[in-house]
Amino acid sequence: MHILCAMSTLALSVAASTCDERNLERDAATVLANHMDVELGGIGAGKNNVVGFQYMKPAEALLAAQALAHEDFDQAATQVQRILGYRKSDGLLPHLVYGLSVPSYLQWLPSNRTFHPGPAFWQQISVREDQKKEIVSNSTFDTSTISAPPVAGDVAWEIFRLAPYDLVLGVRTTAVQFLCHVYEPLMTIQKHLFSTRRSSNGLLTVRHPWETFSSLSPHWKGFLANLKKAPDYKTIVRSIPEETRNRFAIGASTMFSAQDAVKNMYEPMIYLAAQTHRRGQSSEIYSRKSTVLEYITYASASDETAQFGVEDVEFNSLMLRSSLGLVNIGRVLVEHSSMCKGFTLTQNELLNDVKELRAMASGLKEALIGTNTTQGLWNTSADFFADSSRMALTTTHSLRGSLPSYAVELDDDKKMRLMKHFLSEPGSFSFFCARFPAVFLACSGDDSAGAAELFDVRSADATWILYNYFVQRGFVRNKFLGLADYLRNKTRDMICKATTPTRPHLSWFPISLTMEEPAPAALAAAYDSRDGAPVAIFDDNYLGSTLAAATLLNILLPAVTLPPSPDTPPIDHRILSVIMCVELVVAFGVAISCFLFSVYFVANRPRHTRLFPGSKASTGAAERDLRDKLDRHGDELEDRGRLSPSGSSWAERYSESSCSDDYSPRSGHAQNELEHALISGVDEHYGSFNEAEQPHTPPSNSAWKAAKNALADISPW
């Protein structure tokens, strides 16, 4: 008995520990649903008591909308349109959008749960006490002056690809109308970045690490170090609260020590954020009170900010992919823009836009990937893409260098050289060097590791789940489907390993018995690559991160809705519903008719056999003729039976078996009488509606007679 119980416990434990993708998808979708901020119109960063205040990061909210599009296209499309409405006056999406619960006069938030500044930090104006009430009551949302990572164009195209085909192929499709709504905002972002950020070599410059998803990458330290030379640097960073410094150090602990994170990363980034609106002689201030830009002139030369501009590989890769997505959107609208109401661009204008977008994307691709005559950001000595056009002392090989393959399909030579870093080729650094790949920082053979150690860069193996998504989509785009499936499955296994099931003790059982129960998925922005342990606090994310939930869904679920069979035309469900209703009504009518006819036939079934007096003589003669025939048939069988060698004839045996089947002593009638009864014509009136042929029956009530008369009138018989 004890052995049986132990085996049952083991079986239950194994069954409970099995990784179920459906449970992971359900938990991730639940996280997104629980963090839907109706006021902001998108997926918020988290609950106020967890993340410190009400806010939304538009880039992460766009990725969450892409995840929602797998199940609800309309909801995803609505959220994207709402998020694009937060664009600043220059057309760019902000890095942060503050909720109405956050007072506009706060320069720093009174919470140890976040390191982000308050709304007044970006306004750079002093707010009087008599103005606070007026500002808070305004319905416009405060935003940061730093821009979000440029993923809007790519996300819009990916959501369109996830639209159901009965919508895409319809006459007035919701999917095409969605593209019509987002086209002009996306074009505004595109043109502004290419007109203000493009350098002489064709690459775009990033103005703050927060404009990428890798603000904790060690390579930023070398570029941020130059900002410490500014004359007003100490004055600005001195205002940072101590609890805010500590919170950033905790979020960066997987990459840096506490002192290194604050002194060499956070303080320079805060200084740069305070100076983002100071370009030349003016400063841009985005205020909740007005939707226009106000300018403040700085007369003192000491207020001029140190220049910061990095031609970053991640920023340019994301921008290239969004540019190509916008080209595809323009091509769709050239053919189907007539489906949209209120869309003012003509077909010729759209064709000109597509031509311009292709030129932008082509130029950026050449500057990033390189051509036969140019190198781009490709590092020939490392067979990998560099972090930027300028090398810093803290530069290390990371997954950021693989993002150009996420944007476009590389040529065969670069493709194979890049892939060797994921196949653990001897003598080269690799990203598949841990139990749960891919590690963000390369290991084994990284030539820049020694330089990185000089700046206290920790070598802890960490997997950033968002970059697993980028790398996986890059594998798919470059036709490495096996590696894409491998990385997808390892990411799933890592989250399953991180999810610790609960073990309730069954005290009522005869022996000590515990059984694992499924627990919610441990969704984190980063994990330990060696054992899959989730990083509870990473950057500004906590366990249950909406960014992690959205990324997991985008990894596990298909990237595009599969097309229907070419032989199957589009289905109009409204007409199909009408046809089904008509068929159901007809079928119901036929069923009722059959029921009424059956009731009538059963009601008129003869209860007993009746012989009319005038037919007795004819019936007796028929019985005598039938009896004579049966006697003659029996004599013939007996004569044949005498020829049989056995004691009893075959005919007798067959006759006995037949009688045993067809004759029962309980009936009290002979076989010939039964056969005669079967062929008797006394019941020929059964089933007829002619009352003249029916036997006389006792009178019934008038209602029943009226019903029978009505059926007799409409009966075809």
XYZ file of C-alpha atoms in Angstrom:
717
model
C 0.000 0.000 0.000
C 2.786 2.405 0.889
C 4.582 1.602 -2.369
C 1.410 2.285 -4.357
C 0.914 5.634 -2.627
C 4.532 6.591 -3.258
C 4.186 5.754 -6.949
C 0.986 7.803 -7.142
C 2.742 10.739 -5.515
C 5.595 10.505 -8.005
C 3.184 10.362 -10.927
C 1.273 13.401 -9.675
C 4.511 15.300 -9.140
C 5.738 14.556 -12.654
C 2.387 15.531 -14.160
C 2.297 18.803 -12.233
C 5.874 19.714 -13.148
C 5.259 19.363 -16.885
C 5.575 22.689 -18.666
C 2.302 23.627 -20.322
C 2.500 26.449 -22.856
C -1.210 27.102 -22.551
C -0.798 27.881 -18.866
C 2.058 30.278 -19.627
C 0.019 32.026 -22.300
C -2.967 32.243 -19.965
C -0.876 33.720 -17.142
C 0.772 36.251 -19.457
C -2.589 37.327 -20.872
C -3.926 37.668 -17.315
C -1.034 39.962 -16.362
C -1.769 42.231 -19.324
C -5.496 42.265 -18.577
C -4.884 43.151 -14.921
C -2.648 46.085 -15.864
C -4.932 47.657 -18.432
C -5.104 51.360 -17.556
C -8.429 52.668 -18.839
C -7.438 56.245 -18.080
C -4.233 56.050 -20.126
C -5.807 53.831 -22.788
C -3.122 51.145 -22.793
C -1.203 48.619 -20.728
C 0.367 50.444 -17.810
C 3.753 49.651 -16.326
C 2.199 48.222 -13.161
C 0.123 48.900 -10.080
C 0.906 52.147 -8.284
C 1.869 50.404 -5.054
C 4.338 48.214 -6.967
C 5.999 50.567 -9.464
C 5.658 53.726 -7.381
C 3.274 55.840 -9.467
C 0.803 55.692 -12.347
C 2.577 55.815 -15.675
C 2.880 54.176 -19.058
C 5.899 53.620 -21.287
C 4.553 53.937 -24.861
C 7.157 51.629 -26.425
C 6.358 48.823 -23.984
C 2.621 49.493 -24.308
C 2.942 49.087 -28.092
C 4.606 45.684 -27.654
C 1.790 44.747 -25.268
C -0.775 45.751 -27.902
C 1.022 43.506 -30.383
C 0.670 40.629 -27.919
C -3.045 41.348 -27.480
C -3.563 41.292 -31.253
C -3.116 37.511 -31.268
C -6.538 37.193 -29.630
C -8.285 40.564 -29.992
C -7.328 42.637 -33.013
C -9.855 45.402 -32.335
C -8.592 46.004 -28.804
C -4.980 46.115 -29.985
C -5.797 48.548 -32.798
C -7.673 50.837 -30.409
C -4.765 50.914 -27.967
C -2.211 51.732 -30.673
C -4.298 54.665 -31.877
C -4.625 55.929 -28.304
C -0.883 55.589 -27.649
C 0.014 57.482 -30.822
C -2.150 60.306 -29.506
C 0.498 61.006 -26.831
C 2.972 62.290 -29.401
C 4.775 65.456 -28.440
C 4.510 68.613 -30.492
C 7.550 67.553 -32.510
C 5.713 64.359 -33.473
C 7.774 61.904 -31.394
C 6.417 59.520 -28.787
C 7.607 60.305 -25.247
C 9.511 57.870 -23.072
C 7.039 58.299 -20.181
C 3.370 59.277 -19.912
C 2.221 60.216 -16.404
C -1.264 59.402 -15.149
C -3.610 62.036 -13.797
C -2.994 60.778 -10.264
C 0.570 62.157 -10.430
C 0.694 65.869 -9.478
C 2.408 67.996 -12.102
C 4.380 70.016 -9.546
C 6.415 67.018 -8.320
C 10.018 67.097 -9.470
C 10.816 63.811 -7.714
C 8.273 61.183 -6.737
C 8.044 60.405 -3.004
C 8.537 56.666 -3.425
C 11.366 54.181 -3.141
C 9.732 51.983 -5.806
C 10.915 54.013 -8.801
C 13.896 56.006 -10.023
C 12.014 58.034 -12.653
C 11.735 61.801 -12.073
C 8.398 63.550 -11.625
C 6.556 65.653 -14.235
C 8.050 68.963 -13.059
C 11.547 67.638 -13.763
C 10.796 67.711 -17.493
C 9.013 71.043 -17.402
C 11.979 72.817 -15.812
C 9.701 75.534 -14.460
C 8.796 76.472 -10.926
C 5.123 76.053 -10.116
C 3.569 78.353 -7.544
C 1.264 76.945 -4.894
C -1.740 78.782 -6.363
C -1.114 77.033 -9.713
C -0.984 73.461 -8.388
C -4.744 72.969 -8.172
C -5.287 74.326 -11.672
C -2.617 72.056 -13.179
C -3.823 68.897 -11.477
C -7.401 69.418 -12.646
C -6.360 69.673 -16.304
C -7.152 66.553 -18.337
C -4.000 66.583 -20.486
C -1.280 64.109 -19.532
C 2.264 65.056 -18.614
C 5.044 63.416 -20.603
C 8.816 63.272 -20.610
C 10.882 65.147 -23.154
C 12.937 62.039 -23.960
C 11.616 60.012 -26.871
C 10.620 56.342 -26.779
C 12.462 53.601 -28.703
C 11.305 53.752 -32.358
C 9.163 50.610 -32.616
C 5.800 52.139 -33.582
C 6.000 51.456 -37.325
C 7.104 47.865 -36.834
C 4.389 47.150 -34.244
C 1.653 48.640 -36.451
C 2.654 46.385 -39.356
C 2.903 43.294 -37.127
C -0.585 43.955 -35.741
C -1.930 44.236 -39.288
C -0.382 40.844 -40.103
C -2.218 39.363 -37.116
C -5.620 40.581 -38.309
C -8.100 37.753 -39.050
C -8.438 37.024 -42.740
C -12.196 37.471 -42.802
C -11.437 41.097 -41.963
C -8.491 41.524 -44.302
C -10.368 40.180 -47.327
C -13.654 41.970 -46.666
C -15.011 44.894 -48.627
C -14.566 47.392 -45.764
C -11.955 45.850 -43.517
C -11.152 46.977 -40.003
C -7.499 46.126 -40.580
C -7.059 48.530 -43.502
C -8.951 51.235 -41.639
C -6.523 50.767 -38.753
C -3.610 51.441 -41.116
C -5.363 54.553 -42.397
C -5.663 55.899 -38.841
C -2.026 55.316 -37.883
C -0.341 56.182 -41.184
C 0.045 59.932 -40.748
C 1.279 59.781 -37.103
C 3.854 57.184 -38.131
C 4.960 59.311 -41.069
C 5.413 62.258 -38.702
C 7.725 60.219 -36.462
C 9.640 58.912 -39.467
C 10.245 62.273 -41.109
C 11.180 64.005 -37.860
C 13.822 61.435 -36.933
C 15.359 61.376 -40.399
C 15.404 65.169 -40.608
C 16.849 65.849 -37.133
C 18.890 62.766 -36.229
C 20.631 61.769 -39.455
C 24.399 62.169 -39.493
C 26.741 62.522 -42.429
C 27.361 58.764 -42.687
C 23.630 58.014 -42.956
C 23.134 56.651 -39.424
C 20.697 58.138 -36.905
C 21.931 59.386 -33.539
C 20.394 58.505 -30.190
C 20.268 61.295 -27.606
C 19.695 59.285 -24.439
C 20.148 55.631 -23.396
C 16.443 55.579 -22.468
C 15.654 55.834 -26.188
C 16.679 52.164 -26.383
C 15.668 49.076 -24.395
C 19.255 48.523 -23.199
C 19.922 51.491 -20.937
C 21.834 49.147 -18.577
C 24.273 48.021 -21.258
C 27.886 48.606 -20.094
C 28.902 50.315 -23.323
C 26.962 53.455 -22.325
C 29.387 54.254 -19.512
C 32.118 55.324 -21.882
C 29.839 57.846 -23.606
C 28.180 59.090 -20.417
C 31.553 59.770 -18.803
C 32.038 62.842 -20.998
C 29.013 64.533 -19.402
C 30.757 64.760 -16.035
C 32.929 67.554 -17.396
C 29.980 69.946 -17.711
C 30.179 72.919 -15.300
C 26.638 72.453 -13.954
C 26.873 68.662 -13.647
C 27.303 68.531 -9.859
C 24.574 71.079 -9.254
C 21.970 69.037 -11.108
C 22.883 65.572 -9.824
C 23.037 66.842 -6.240
C 19.239 67.195 -6.279
C 18.668 63.447 -6.802
C 17.049 61.939 -3.662
C 18.959 59.202 -1.883
C 16.078 56.713 -2.042
C 15.942 57.193 -5.806
C 19.661 56.439 -6.111
C 19.243 53.269 -4.066
C 16.330 52.108 -6.205
C 18.380 52.432 -9.403
C 21.290 50.562 -7.818
C 18.980 47.646 -6.974
C 17.608 47.510 -10.520
C 21.125 47.512 -11.999
C 22.651 45.064 -9.511
C 22.830 42.235 -12.067
C 25.203 44.357 -14.180
C 27.033 46.777 -11.867
C 27.938 47.350 -8.271
C 25.824 49.889 -6.406
C 28.392 52.693 -6.478
C 29.314 52.095 -10.106
C 25.663 52.043 -11.167
C 24.859 55.352 -9.477
C 28.040 57.315 -10.212
C 28.766 56.149 -13.754
C 25.287 55.381 -15.075
C 22.379 56.980 -13.223
C 23.776 60.419 -12.416
C 24.998 61.060 -16.000
C 21.653 59.847 -17.399
C 19.709 62.186 -15.102
C 21.939 65.078 -16.096
C 21.434 64.259 -19.770
C 17.663 64.001 -19.250
C 17.628 67.456 -17.680
C 19.493 68.829 -20.682
C 17.589 67.141 -23.521
C 15.628 70.315 -24.230
C 18.738 72.505 -24.299
C 19.947 72.549 -27.878
C 21.845 75.604 -28.935
C 20.297 78.677 -27.329
C 16.838 77.414 -26.397
C 15.040 74.920 -24.224
C 11.872 72.999 -25.041
C 9.298 72.680 -22.286
C 6.269 70.436 -22.661
C 3.619 71.516 -20.185
C 0.268 70.012 -19.283
C -1.231 73.495 -19.442
C -0.482 73.881 -23.124
C 0.086 71.666 -26.122
C 2.572 74.079 -27.700
C 6.249 74.413 -26.985
C 7.509 77.255 -24.875
C 11.068 78.429 -25.209
C 13.385 79.810 -22.570
C 16.599 81.450 -23.652
C 19.735 80.705 -21.684
C 22.094 83.654 -21.868
C 24.866 82.133 -19.840
C 27.401 80.129 -21.779
C 27.910 77.885 -18.756
C 24.415 76.474 -19.262
C 25.296 74.941 -22.594
C 25.028 71.182 -22.393
C 27.764 68.793 -23.312
C 26.965 67.268 -26.676
C 25.770 63.673 -26.606
C 25.029 61.780 -29.775
C 25.709 58.085 -30.364
C 25.107 56.300 -33.661
C 23.787 53.282 -31.822
C 23.299 49.874 -33.452
C 20.070 49.105 -31.573
C 18.425 52.454 -32.260
C 19.252 52.235 -35.969
C 18.133 48.598 -36.223
C 14.762 49.340 -34.638
C 14.384 52.390 -36.849
C 15.224 50.377 -39.983
C 12.649 47.711 -39.157
C 9.999 50.365 -38.497
C 10.901 52.060 -41.787
C 10.412 48.826 -43.712
C 7.138 48.244 -41.892
C 5.982 51.717 -42.903
C 6.900 50.948 -46.529
C 4.638 47.891 -46.382
C 1.844 49.949 -44.830
C 2.132 52.489 -47.635
C 1.946 49.748 -50.275
C -1.261 48.386 -48.745
C -2.862 51.822 -48.636
C -1.968 52.534 -52.265
C -4.301 49.697 -53.258
C -6.948 49.832 -50.522
C -7.088 53.381 -49.117
C -10.502 53.838 -50.765
C -11.935 51.673 -47.969
C -11.199 54.388 -45.392
C -13.544 57.262 -44.652
C -11.895 60.611 -44.096
C -8.517 59.541 -45.489
C -7.398 62.575 -47.474
C -4.239 61.341 -49.203
C -4.615 60.495 -52.874
C -3.055 57.508 -54.577
C -0.366 59.676 -56.197
C 0.554 61.174 -52.823
C 0.806 57.703 -51.330
C 3.014 56.550 -54.194
C 5.331 59.503 -53.568
C 5.415 58.658 -49.856
C 6.290 55.036 -50.582
C 9.085 56.141 -52.883
C 10.453 58.473 -50.199
C 10.164 55.806 -47.496
C 12.033 53.292 -49.636
C 14.826 55.784 -50.156
C 15.065 56.389 -46.384
C 15.103 52.673 -45.600
C 17.611 51.896 -48.337
C 20.010 54.606 -47.177
C 19.756 53.518 -43.549
C 20.300 49.877 -44.501
C 23.471 50.713 -46.411
C 24.790 52.810 -43.530
C 24.016 50.100 -40.959
C 24.724 46.829 -42.782
C 27.255 48.091 -45.303
C 27.673 47.482 -49.015
C 30.394 46.150 -51.285
C 32.305 49.396 -50.817
C 31.267 50.440 -47.287
C 31.573 48.619 -43.989
C 28.693 50.068 -42.004
C 28.767 48.926 -38.376
C 30.069 45.478 -39.329
C 33.243 44.607 -37.407
C 35.359 42.419 -39.679
C 37.764 41.373 -36.921
C 34.993 40.104 -34.637
C 32.557 39.030 -37.388
C 29.880 40.892 -35.496
C 28.161 44.273 -35.526
C 29.676 46.973 -33.326
C 27.685 48.791 -30.646
C 28.138 52.126 -32.400
C 30.252 53.945 -34.938
C 32.562 55.118 -32.129
C 34.172 52.565 -29.863
C 34.202 53.162 -26.106
C 36.477 51.629 -23.499
C 33.513 49.855 -21.915
C 32.265 48.307 -25.139
C 31.451 44.602 -24.829
C 29.906 42.170 -27.262
C 26.221 41.797 -26.478
C 23.036 40.708 -28.190
C 22.620 44.284 -29.346
C 25.110 43.469 -32.093
C 22.728 40.908 -33.600
C 19.803 43.325 -33.990
C 20.583 44.227 -37.639
C 19.521 40.651 -38.468
C 16.227 41.440 -36.722
C 15.711 44.363 -39.102
C 16.653 42.805 -42.462
C 17.866 39.575 -44.004
C 21.654 39.694 -44.234
C 23.728 38.526 -47.162
C 24.977 34.942 -47.008
C 28.509 35.836 -45.905
C 27.499 38.044 -42.961
C 24.704 35.648 -42.107
C 27.019 32.672 -41.639
C 29.696 34.686 -39.834
C 27.107 36.078 -37.440
C 25.550 32.679 -36.761
C 28.816 31.151 -35.558
C 28.392 33.137 -32.333
C 25.208 31.173 -31.673
C 26.662 27.789 -32.607
C 29.558 27.893 -30.095
C 32.307 27.725 -32.671
C 35.732 27.262 -30.995
C 37.772 30.436 -30.697
C 34.820 32.841 -30.900
C 32.576 34.365 -28.278
C 29.154 32.819 -27.937
C 25.686 33.627 -26.630
C 24.545 30.000 -26.300
C 26.935 29.227 -23.464
C 24.503 28.717 -20.584
C 21.666 26.414 -19.685
C 19.047 28.972 -20.687
C 20.245 31.068 -23.632
C 20.689 33.581 -24.926
C 22.896 35.461 -22.473
C 22.897 39.205 -23.019
C 26.670 39.592 -22.634
C 28.806 37.209 -24.671
C 30.943 34.636 -22.893
C 34.096 32.634 -23.728
C 36.463 34.308 -26.084
C 35.196 37.869 -25.688
C 38.231 40.020 -26.389
C 36.680 43.044 -24.730
C 36.036 41.307 -21.423
C 39.288 42.528 -19.931
C 38.507 46.137 -20.735
C 35.030 45.754 -19.304
C 36.376 44.445 -16.015
C 38.348 47.666 -15.561
C 35.015 49.464 -15.208
C 33.472 47.015 -12.751
C 31.141 45.308 -15.214
C 29.755 42.172 -13.610
C 29.993 38.973 -15.612
C 26.847 37.408 -14.185
C 25.050 35.424 -16.869
C 21.722 37.147 -17.420
C 19.066 36.513 -20.055
C 17.070 39.585 -21.035
C 13.804 38.160 -22.318
C 13.097 41.038 -24.717
C 16.345 40.375 -26.573
C 15.420 36.707 -26.882
C 12.428 37.960 -28.848
C 14.613 40.146 -31.071
C 17.080 37.320 -31.713
C 14.338 34.763 -32.378
C 12.651 36.997 -34.958
C 16.074 37.614 -36.480
C 16.587 33.863 -36.885
C 13.220 33.565 -38.615
C 13.947 36.453 -40.968
C 17.315 34.962 -41.927
C 15.876 31.458 -42.487
C 17.443 29.804 -39.414
C 14.172 28.216 -38.358
C 15.811 25.479 -36.287
C 17.642 28.013 -34.128
C 14.453 30.062 -33.827
C 12.513 27.058 -32.505
C 15.363 26.155 -30.165
C 15.485 29.637 -28.633
C 11.704 29.749 -28.372
C 11.559 26.441 -26.512
C 14.470 27.304 -24.212
C 12.770 30.581 -23.280
C 9.611 28.652 -22.443
C 11.573 26.115 -20.371
C 13.371 28.905 -18.525
C 10.116 30.494 -17.396
C 8.713 27.093 -16.437
C 11.825 26.444 -14.359
C 11.473 29.842 -12.693
C 7.852 29.146 -11.784
C 7.859 27.441 -8.384
C 4.748 25.293 -7.795
C 3.031 25.291 -4.422
C 3.119 22.119 -2.314
C 0.060 21.718 -0.052
C 0.436 18.976 2.557
C -2.281 16.317 2.563
C -2.451 15.644 6.330
C -5.563 13.529 6.078
C -3.746 10.877 4.007
C -2.426 7.747 5.838
C 1.140 8.679 4.906
C 2.899 11.998 4.516
C 2.003 13.172 1.020
C 2.534 16.398 -0.851
C 1.368 17.262 -4.331
C 2.505 20.114 -6.555
C -0.082 22.582 -7.741
C 0.519 24.919 -10.685
C 1.602 28.424 -9.727
C 1.359 31.622 -11.794
C 4.221 32.015 -14.231
C 7.183 33.972 -12.856
C 7.322 36.710 -15.495
C 10.418 38.886 -15.162
C 12.372 41.116 -17.525
C 15.591 39.168 -16.802
C 16.576 35.695 -15.575
C 19.724 33.987 -14.397
C 20.930 32.038 -17.433
C 22.459 29.296 -15.286
C 19.452 28.138 -13.272
C 16.519 30.146 -14.649
C 15.964 32.104 -11.433
C 13.994 35.302 -12.137
C 15.528 38.667 -11.290
C 12.947 40.157 -8.941
C 13.933 43.781 -9.663
C 15.516 44.620 -13.001
C 15.738 48.190 -14.255
C 12.260 49.620 -13.501
C 10.540 46.197 -13.762
C 9.338 43.839 -11.050
C 8.021 40.272 -11.041
C 4.821 40.206 -13.037
C 6.277 42.665 -15.535
C 3.948 43.652 -18.371
C 6.953 43.886 -20.699
C 7.873 40.277 -19.878
C 4.274 39.110 -20.350
C 3.983 40.809 -23.744
C 7.368 39.484 -24.855
C 6.490 35.918 -23.864
C 3.257 35.994 -25.873
C 5.053 37.432 -28.898
C 7.642 34.628 -28.661
C 5.260 31.705 -28.170
C 2.439 32.696 -30.519
C 2.685 32.822 -34.335
C 3.886 36.051 -35.895
C 1.198 36.074 -38.581
C -2.303 34.729 -39.055
C -2.210 31.785 -41.444
C -4.038 32.482 -44.724
C -7.087 30.422 -45.668
C -7.092 27.911 -48.518
C -7.036 29.589 -51.965
C -10.049 27.480 -52.929
C -12.096 28.855 -50.042
C -13.687 32.236 -50.813
C -14.236 34.844 -48.096
C -17.325 34.146 -45.997
C -19.953 36.765 -45.261
C -21.078 35.674 -41.814
C -24.178 37.879 -41.849
C -25.646 36.189 -44.942
C -24.611 32.817 -43.553
C -26.509 33.557 -40.337
C -29.672 34.427 -42.289
C -29.432 31.198 -44.299
C -28.969 29.150 -41.142
C -32.021 30.782 -39.526
C -34.188 30.001 -42.576
C -32.985 26.400 -42.590
C -33.758 26.030 -38.899
C -37.296 27.399 -39.368
C -37.982 25.009 -42.265
C -36.554 22.053 -40.359
C -38.654 22.930 -37.313
C -41.795 23.112 -39.444
C -41.107 19.721 -41.005
C -40.486 18.217 -37.576
C -43.784 19.582 -36.219
C -45.667 18.219 -39.250
C -44.139 14.767 -38.823
C -45.042 14.816 -35.156
C -48.675 15.713 -35.843
C -49.015 13.023 -38.523
C -47.482 10.444 -36.187
C -49.892 11.383 -33.410
C -52.828 11.047 -35.798
C -51.750 7.607 -37.055
C -51.178 6.324 -33.531
C -54.538 7.662 -32.382
C -56.304 5.756 -35.200
C -54.419 2.484 -34.758
C -56.946 -0.469 -34.459
C -57.191 -1.714 -30.886
C -58.443 -5.297 -31.747
C -59.324 -7.449 -34.762
C -62.873 -7.039 -36.008
C -64.633 -9.328 -38.530
C -67.639 -8.030 -40.329
C -70.629 -10.454 -40.509
C -70.877 -10.303 -44.262
C -67.338 -11.502 -44.712
C -67.441 -14.639 -42.528
C -68.263 -17.014 -45.394
C -65.543 -15.714 -47.663
C -63.123 -15.766 -44.779
C -63.927 -19.424 -43.978
C -63.408 -20.472 -47.608
C -60.071 -18.703 -47.694
C -59.025 -20.459 -44.508
C -59.908 -23.890 -45.939
C -57.929 -23.228 -49.141
C -54.906 -22.091 -47.140
C -55.148 -25.172 -44.855
C -55.249 -27.537 -47.876
C -52.148 -25.903 -49.347
C -50.269 -26.254 -46.087
C -51.260 -29.973 -45.792
C -50.043 -30.743 -49.305
C -46.784 -28.900 -48.596
C -46.300 -30.938 -45.396
C -46.861 -34.253 -47.227
C -44.195 -33.363 -49.756
C -41.715 -32.587 -46.986
C -42.449 -35.925 -45.260
C -41.853 -37.858 -48.497
C -38.493 -36.133 -48.893
C -37.616 -36.821 -45.269
C -38.002 -40.586 -45.671
C -35.120 -40.558 -48.134
C -32.795 -39.179 -45.446
C -30.479 -41.761 -43.829
C -30.795 -40.247 -40.373
C -33.496 -41.125 -37.881
C -35.284 -37.803 -38.356
C -35.652 -35.969 -41.611
C -33.969 -32.635 -42.353
C -37.398 -31.186 -43.048
C -38.623 -32.166 -39.576
C -35.621 -30.651 -37.900
C -35.945 -27.456 -39.950
C -39.685 -27.406 -39.279
C -39.104 -27.719 -35.537
C -36.658 -24.934 -35.491
C -39.011 -22.835 -37.537
C -41.921 -23.580 -35.264
C -39.864 -22.730 -32.239
C -39.201 -19.337 -33.736
C -42.550 -18.553 -35.307
C -45.019 -20.324 -33.038
C -45.660 -19.794 -29.393
C -48.045 -22.010 -27.411
C -49.125 -18.951 -25.443
C -50.841 -17.479 -28.459
C -53.439 -20.263 -28.617
C -53.530 -20.177 -32.449
C -52.000 -22.399 -35.084
C -49.376 -21.195 -37.514
C -51.817 -21.045 -40.398
C -54.139 -18.896 -38.319
C -51.289 -16.470 -37.615
C -50.365 -16.223 -41.281
C -53.992 -15.766 -42.175
C -54.268 -12.968 -39.652
C -51.239 -11.246 -41.182
C -52.711 -11.261 -44.672
C -56.239 -10.551 -43.555
C -57.839 -7.531 -45.074
C -59.836 -6.494 -42.077
C -57.372 -3.756 -41.182
C -57.064 -2.213 -44.623
C -58.680 0.905 -43.301
C -55.633 1.655 -41.030
C -53.884 4.860 -41.979
C -56.721 6.134 -44.169
C -58.306 9.504 -43.595
C -61.568 8.382 -45.218
C -64.038 8.006 -42.394
C -66.377 5.902 -44.573
C -63.882 3.047 -44.614
C -63.110 3.177 -40.900
C -64.913 1.026 -38.314
C -67.349 2.669 -36.008
C -65.758 3.847 -32.783
C -67.280 5.312 -29.708
C -67.826 9.063 -29.967
C -65.055 11.300 -28.655
C -65.006 14.892 -27.612
C -65.649 17.651 -30.132
C -62.128 19.182 -29.943
C -60.491 15.930 -30.966
C -62.977 15.524 -33.844
C -62.283 19.037 -35.064
C -58.527 18.391 -35.060
C -58.985 15.150 -37.015
C -61.262 16.837 -39.534
C -58.685 19.600 -40.069
C -55.928 17.054 -40.645
C -58.200 15.085 -43.007
C -58.813 18.216 -45.076
C -55.106 18.958 -45.574
C -53.948 15.341 -45.879
C -52.831 14.174 -49.335
C -54.086 10.656 -48.533
